[in-house]
XYZ file of C-alpha atoms in Angstrom:
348
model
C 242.312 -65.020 -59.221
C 241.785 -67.366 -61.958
C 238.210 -69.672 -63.095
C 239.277 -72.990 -63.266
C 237.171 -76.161 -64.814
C 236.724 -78.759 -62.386
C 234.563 -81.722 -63.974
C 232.732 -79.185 -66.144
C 231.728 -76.567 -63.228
C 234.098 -73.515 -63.305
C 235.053 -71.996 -60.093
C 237.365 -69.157 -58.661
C 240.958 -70.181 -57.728
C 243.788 -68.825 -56.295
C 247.606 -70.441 -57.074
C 250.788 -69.493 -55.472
C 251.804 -68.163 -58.671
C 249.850 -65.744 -59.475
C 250.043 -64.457 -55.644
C 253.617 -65.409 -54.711
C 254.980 -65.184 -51.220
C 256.480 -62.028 -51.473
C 253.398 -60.515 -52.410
C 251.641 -62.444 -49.376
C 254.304 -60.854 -47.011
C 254.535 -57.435 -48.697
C 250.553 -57.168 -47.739
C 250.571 -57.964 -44.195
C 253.831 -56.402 -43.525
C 252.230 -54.191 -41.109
C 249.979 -56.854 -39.055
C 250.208 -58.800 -35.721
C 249.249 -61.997 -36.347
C 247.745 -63.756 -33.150
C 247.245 -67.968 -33.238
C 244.690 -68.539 -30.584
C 244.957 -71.961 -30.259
C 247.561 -74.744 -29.931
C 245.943 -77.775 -30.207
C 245.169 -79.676 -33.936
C 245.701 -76.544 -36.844
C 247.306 -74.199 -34.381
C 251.271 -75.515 -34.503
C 251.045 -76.411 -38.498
C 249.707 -72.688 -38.922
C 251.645 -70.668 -36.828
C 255.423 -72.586 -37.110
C 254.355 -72.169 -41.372
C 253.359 -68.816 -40.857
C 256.684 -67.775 -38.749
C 259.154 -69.612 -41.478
C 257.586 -67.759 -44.167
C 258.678 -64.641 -42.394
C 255.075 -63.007 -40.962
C 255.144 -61.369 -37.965
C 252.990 -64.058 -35.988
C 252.729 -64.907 -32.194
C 251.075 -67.364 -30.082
C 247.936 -67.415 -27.761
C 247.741 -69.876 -25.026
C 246.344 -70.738 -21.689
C 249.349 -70.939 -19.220
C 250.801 -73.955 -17.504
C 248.613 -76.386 -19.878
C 250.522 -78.879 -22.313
C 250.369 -77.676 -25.180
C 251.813 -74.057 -23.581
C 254.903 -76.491 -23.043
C 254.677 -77.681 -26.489
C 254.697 -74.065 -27.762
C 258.006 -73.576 -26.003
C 259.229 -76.212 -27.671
C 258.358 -75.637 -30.771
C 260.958 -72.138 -30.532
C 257.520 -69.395 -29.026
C 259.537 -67.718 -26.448
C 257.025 -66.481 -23.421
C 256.574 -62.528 -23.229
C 258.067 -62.444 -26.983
C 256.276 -64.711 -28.964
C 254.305 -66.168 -26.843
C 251.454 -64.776 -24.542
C 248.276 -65.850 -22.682
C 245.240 -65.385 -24.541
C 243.973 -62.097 -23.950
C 247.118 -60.616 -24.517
C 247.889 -61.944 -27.274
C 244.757 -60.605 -28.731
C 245.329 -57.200 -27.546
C 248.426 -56.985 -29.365
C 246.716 -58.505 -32.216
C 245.405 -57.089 -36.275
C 244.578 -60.469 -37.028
C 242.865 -62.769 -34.706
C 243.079 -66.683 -36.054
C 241.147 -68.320 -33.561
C 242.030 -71.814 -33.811
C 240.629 -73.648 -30.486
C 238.059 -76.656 -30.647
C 234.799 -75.564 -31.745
C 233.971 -75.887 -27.469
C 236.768 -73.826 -26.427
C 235.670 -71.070 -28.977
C 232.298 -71.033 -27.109
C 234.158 -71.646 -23.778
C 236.635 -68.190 -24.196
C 234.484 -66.014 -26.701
C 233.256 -63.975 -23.666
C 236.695 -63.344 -23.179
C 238.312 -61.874 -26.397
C 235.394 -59.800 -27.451
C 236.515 -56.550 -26.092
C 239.881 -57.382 -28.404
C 237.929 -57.309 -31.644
C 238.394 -53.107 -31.869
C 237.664 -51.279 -35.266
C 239.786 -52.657 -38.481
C 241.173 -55.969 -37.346
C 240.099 -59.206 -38.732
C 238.800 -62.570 -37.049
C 240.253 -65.470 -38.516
C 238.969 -69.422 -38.552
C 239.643 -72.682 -40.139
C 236.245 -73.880 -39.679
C 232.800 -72.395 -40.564
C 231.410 -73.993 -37.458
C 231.557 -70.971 -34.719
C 229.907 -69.108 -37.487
C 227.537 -71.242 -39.147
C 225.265 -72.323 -36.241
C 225.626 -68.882 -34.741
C 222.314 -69.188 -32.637
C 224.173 -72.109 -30.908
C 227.084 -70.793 -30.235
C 226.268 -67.238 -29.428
C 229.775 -66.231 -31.684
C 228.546 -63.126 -33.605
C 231.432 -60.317 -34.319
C 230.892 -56.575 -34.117
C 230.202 -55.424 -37.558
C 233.517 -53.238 -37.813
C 235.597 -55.972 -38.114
C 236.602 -58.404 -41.253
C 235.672 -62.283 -41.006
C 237.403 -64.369 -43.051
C 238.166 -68.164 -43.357
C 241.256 -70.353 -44.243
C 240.206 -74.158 -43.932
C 243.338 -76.425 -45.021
C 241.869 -79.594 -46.151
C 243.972 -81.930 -44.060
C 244.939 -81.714 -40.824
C 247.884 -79.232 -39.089
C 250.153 -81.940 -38.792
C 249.796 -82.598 -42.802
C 249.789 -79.082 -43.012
C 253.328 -78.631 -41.221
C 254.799 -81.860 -42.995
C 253.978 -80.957 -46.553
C 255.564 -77.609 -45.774
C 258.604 -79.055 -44.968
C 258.653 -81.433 -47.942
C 258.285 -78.119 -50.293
C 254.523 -78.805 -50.908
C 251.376 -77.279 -49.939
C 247.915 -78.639 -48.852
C 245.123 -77.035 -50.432
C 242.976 -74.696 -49.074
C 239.361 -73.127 -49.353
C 238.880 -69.689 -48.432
C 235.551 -67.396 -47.841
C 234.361 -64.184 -46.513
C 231.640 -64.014 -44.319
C 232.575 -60.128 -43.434
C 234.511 -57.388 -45.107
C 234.585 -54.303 -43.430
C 238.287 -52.789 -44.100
C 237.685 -52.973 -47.897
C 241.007 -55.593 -47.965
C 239.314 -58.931 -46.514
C 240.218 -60.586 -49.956
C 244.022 -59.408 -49.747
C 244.379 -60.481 -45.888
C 242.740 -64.050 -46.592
C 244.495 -65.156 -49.639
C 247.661 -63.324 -48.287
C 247.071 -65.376 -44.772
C 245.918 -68.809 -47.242
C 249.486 -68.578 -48.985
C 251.663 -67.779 -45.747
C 249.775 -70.714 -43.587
C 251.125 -73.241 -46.517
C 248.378 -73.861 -48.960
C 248.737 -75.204 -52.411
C 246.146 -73.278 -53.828
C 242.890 -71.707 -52.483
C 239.749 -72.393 -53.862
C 236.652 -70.198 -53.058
C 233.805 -71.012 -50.766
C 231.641 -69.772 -48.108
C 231.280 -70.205 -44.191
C 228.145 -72.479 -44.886
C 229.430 -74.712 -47.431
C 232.810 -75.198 -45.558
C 231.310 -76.720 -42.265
C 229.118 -78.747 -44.437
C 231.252 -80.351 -46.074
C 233.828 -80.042 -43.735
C 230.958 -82.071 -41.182
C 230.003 -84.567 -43.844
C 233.459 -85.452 -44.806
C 235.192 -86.264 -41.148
C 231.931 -88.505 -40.499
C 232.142 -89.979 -44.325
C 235.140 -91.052 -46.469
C 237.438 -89.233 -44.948
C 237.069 -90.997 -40.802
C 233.644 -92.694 -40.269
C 232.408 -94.220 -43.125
C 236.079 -95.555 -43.744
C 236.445 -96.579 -40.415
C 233.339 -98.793 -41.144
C 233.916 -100.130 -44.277
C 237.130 -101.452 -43.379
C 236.028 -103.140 -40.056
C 233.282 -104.301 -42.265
C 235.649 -106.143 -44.282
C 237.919 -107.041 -41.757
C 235.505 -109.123 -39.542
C 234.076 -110.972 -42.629
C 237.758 -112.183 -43.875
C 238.131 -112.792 -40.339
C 234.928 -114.819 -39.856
C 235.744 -116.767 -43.066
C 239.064 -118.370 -41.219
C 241.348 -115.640 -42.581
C 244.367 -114.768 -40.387
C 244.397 -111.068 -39.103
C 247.799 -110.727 -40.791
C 245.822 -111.492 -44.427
C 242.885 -109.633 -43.183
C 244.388 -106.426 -42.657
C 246.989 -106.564 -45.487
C 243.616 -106.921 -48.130
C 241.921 -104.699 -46.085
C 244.248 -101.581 -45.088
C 247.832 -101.897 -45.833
C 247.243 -102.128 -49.505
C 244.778 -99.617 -49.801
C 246.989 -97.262 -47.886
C 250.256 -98.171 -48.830
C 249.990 -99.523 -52.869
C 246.558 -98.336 -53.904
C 245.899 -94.658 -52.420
C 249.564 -93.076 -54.030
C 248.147 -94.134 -57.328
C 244.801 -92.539 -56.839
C 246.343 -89.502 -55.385
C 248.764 -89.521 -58.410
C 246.616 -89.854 -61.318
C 243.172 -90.451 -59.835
C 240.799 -93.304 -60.224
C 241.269 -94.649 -63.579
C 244.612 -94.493 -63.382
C 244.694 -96.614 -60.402
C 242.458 -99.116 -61.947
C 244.861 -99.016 -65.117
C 247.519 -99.812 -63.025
C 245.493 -103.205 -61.360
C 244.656 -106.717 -62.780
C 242.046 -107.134 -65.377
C 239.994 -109.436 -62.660
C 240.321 -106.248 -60.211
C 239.572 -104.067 -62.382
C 236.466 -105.894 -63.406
C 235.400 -106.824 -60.132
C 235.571 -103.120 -58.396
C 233.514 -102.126 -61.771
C 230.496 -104.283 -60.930
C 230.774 -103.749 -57.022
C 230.800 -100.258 -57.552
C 227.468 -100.170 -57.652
C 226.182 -102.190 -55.007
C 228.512 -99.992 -52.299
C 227.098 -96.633 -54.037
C 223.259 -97.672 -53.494
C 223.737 -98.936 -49.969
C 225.937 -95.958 -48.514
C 223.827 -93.228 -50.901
C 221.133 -93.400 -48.064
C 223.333 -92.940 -45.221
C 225.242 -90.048 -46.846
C 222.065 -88.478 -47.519
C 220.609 -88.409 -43.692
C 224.132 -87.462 -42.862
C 224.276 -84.352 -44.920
C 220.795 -83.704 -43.161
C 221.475 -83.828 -39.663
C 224.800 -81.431 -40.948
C 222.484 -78.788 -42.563
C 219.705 -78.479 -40.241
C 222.304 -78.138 -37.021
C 221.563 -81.476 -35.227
C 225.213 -82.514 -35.548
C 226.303 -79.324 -34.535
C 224.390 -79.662 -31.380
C 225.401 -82.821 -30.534
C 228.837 -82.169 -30.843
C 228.774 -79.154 -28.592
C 226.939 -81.228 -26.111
C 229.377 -83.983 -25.856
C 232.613 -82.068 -26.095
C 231.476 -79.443 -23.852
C 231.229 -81.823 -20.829
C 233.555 -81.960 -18.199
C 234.647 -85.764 -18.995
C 234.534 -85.233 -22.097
C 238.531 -86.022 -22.893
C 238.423 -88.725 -20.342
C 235.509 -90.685 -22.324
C 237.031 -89.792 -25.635
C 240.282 -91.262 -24.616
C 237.776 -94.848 -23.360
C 236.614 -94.517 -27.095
C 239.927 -94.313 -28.571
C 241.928 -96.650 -26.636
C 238.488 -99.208 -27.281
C 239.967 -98.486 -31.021
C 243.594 -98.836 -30.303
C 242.842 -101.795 -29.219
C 240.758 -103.475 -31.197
C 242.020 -106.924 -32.900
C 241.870 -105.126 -36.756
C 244.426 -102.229 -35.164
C 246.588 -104.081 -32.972
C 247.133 -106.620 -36.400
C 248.329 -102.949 -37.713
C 250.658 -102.159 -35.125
C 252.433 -105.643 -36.261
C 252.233 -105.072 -39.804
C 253.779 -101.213 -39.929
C 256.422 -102.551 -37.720
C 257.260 -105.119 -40.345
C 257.738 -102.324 -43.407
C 260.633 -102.577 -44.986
C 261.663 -98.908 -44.116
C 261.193 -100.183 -40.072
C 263.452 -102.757 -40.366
């Protein structure tokens, strides 16, 4: 483990050199790897974990979609690939990768499979965190430990296959084998992460909770409808609108940022751009500051939490999430970006 400087602020990091994959495999040579899940992290996780040579197998409801995706993805049923409880059974390492509802939905069921010495694996502090809410506490005998890939398991799986990795935070919430550190970091490098910084269950969900609903879906989501509508109401054609407003933020902008980071990116742009996001900086920071504020807020003290186990927990849930989404789809700002993606040079 090395301390690394990030801004000034030192903090504990893990790289793939300095714990290679050989060393990775070499300590859980002897585990069972069970992926409870097969839904959003489960696939990147498992298909990473199962190229890297670990001895990993799948856990999932029979007859359902995604127990057809499985098969097609190479899990071969009664080898690989096993309903839930079994899978558990013949499990050391339990990564229990369902929606936070489905964790409260099938807890009941794999808590007799959590026996002495294995370890109970997430990607999201969540189950953990609001405990009290989700009635999710583990026997004491058994490590808890945390992998939380900061992108999604379809980024996960492609950057894999490019030869990258996505960075990860780990943390240990329990450590009763003595060798929670090894079987984390060794689990964080065979999963596909580009290097694993330390944290804890807490601060995960946290920030894990304020980013989706910030920068990283909501608030960006907003902004750029925001935008969008008032090009739009100004007689600008949807085509300019959502070039300004999306397609060169995404497709010219972001890659430098990513590259080199912010100043960098601004190097890289027009002295009247460069001047103009400098003094609008401002005015965006002191008008979202607020928001970002009650929204870390309702995170912490476990209103979120609730709500979201409320809403996904219902039995139409998917059917009015679907309403939402197609409402999205559909809107005049995405269907302009339907055209415009079709129109890249590398669709054409």
């Amino acid at each position: 483990m090395a301390i690394m400087n990030f801004g000034g602020v030192d903090e504990n990091v893990v790289t793939r050199e300095e714990y290679p994959l050989e060393k990775a495999r070499e300590v859980l040579k002897d585990e069972v790897i069970a992926v409870i899940g097969y839904g959003v992290q489960g696939p990147g996780q498992s298909l990473n974990l199962r190229d890297n040579g670990f001895n990993v197998i799948v856990g999932q409801r029979k007859g359902g979609k995604t127990w057809d995706k499985a098969v097609a993805d190479g899990w071969v049923p009664g080898e690989t690939l096993f309903d839930i409880e079994e899978a558990c059974e013949k499990a050391t390492i339990i990564q229990y990768l369902l929606s936070d509802a489905a964790q409260i939905e099938v807890w009941p069921r794999i808590q007799k499979y959590l026996t002495p010495g294995k370890a109970l694996y997430f990607s999201h502090g969540f189950a953990i965190t609001y405990k009290e809410r989700t009635n999710i506490v583990p026997p004491a005998d058994v490590d808890v430990i945390l992998i939380a890939p900061k992108g999604s398991g379809t980024s996960l799986r492609r950057m894999f296959l490019q030869g990258r990795g996505l960075n990860s935070s780990y943390a240990i919430f329990q450590d009763a084998t003595g060798k929670a550190w090894d079987r984390v970091i060794a689990l964080g490098i065979g999963v596909g992460s580009g290097y694993l910084f330390e944290t804890t269950f807490k601060k995960e969900v946290y920030s894990d909770l304020t980013g989706e609903r910030g920068t990283l879906m909501g608030a960006i989501q907003g902004l750029l409808l925001a935008q969008y509508e008032t090009l739009r109401e100004n007689g600008h054609e949807p085509s300019e609108a959502f070039n300004e407003t999306v397609e060169e933020l995404t497709q010219s902008l972001m890659p430098l940022f990513a590259e080199n980071g912010m100043d960098w990116m601004y190097a890289n742009c027009s002295t009247t751009a460069q001047r103009g996001a400098l003094d609008w900086m401002g005015p965006f920071h002191d008008a979202t500051k607020p928001v970002f504020e009650k929204l870390y807020k309702e995170v912490a003290c476990g209103n979120e939490a609730q709500r979201s186990i409320d809403s996904n927990s219902q039995p139409d849930y998917r059917e009015k999430l679907e309403k939402e989404l197609e409402a999205l789809r559909n809107s005049e700002m995405w269907r302009a970006g339907a055209v415009v993606r079709k129109l890249r040079p590398e669709n054409n």
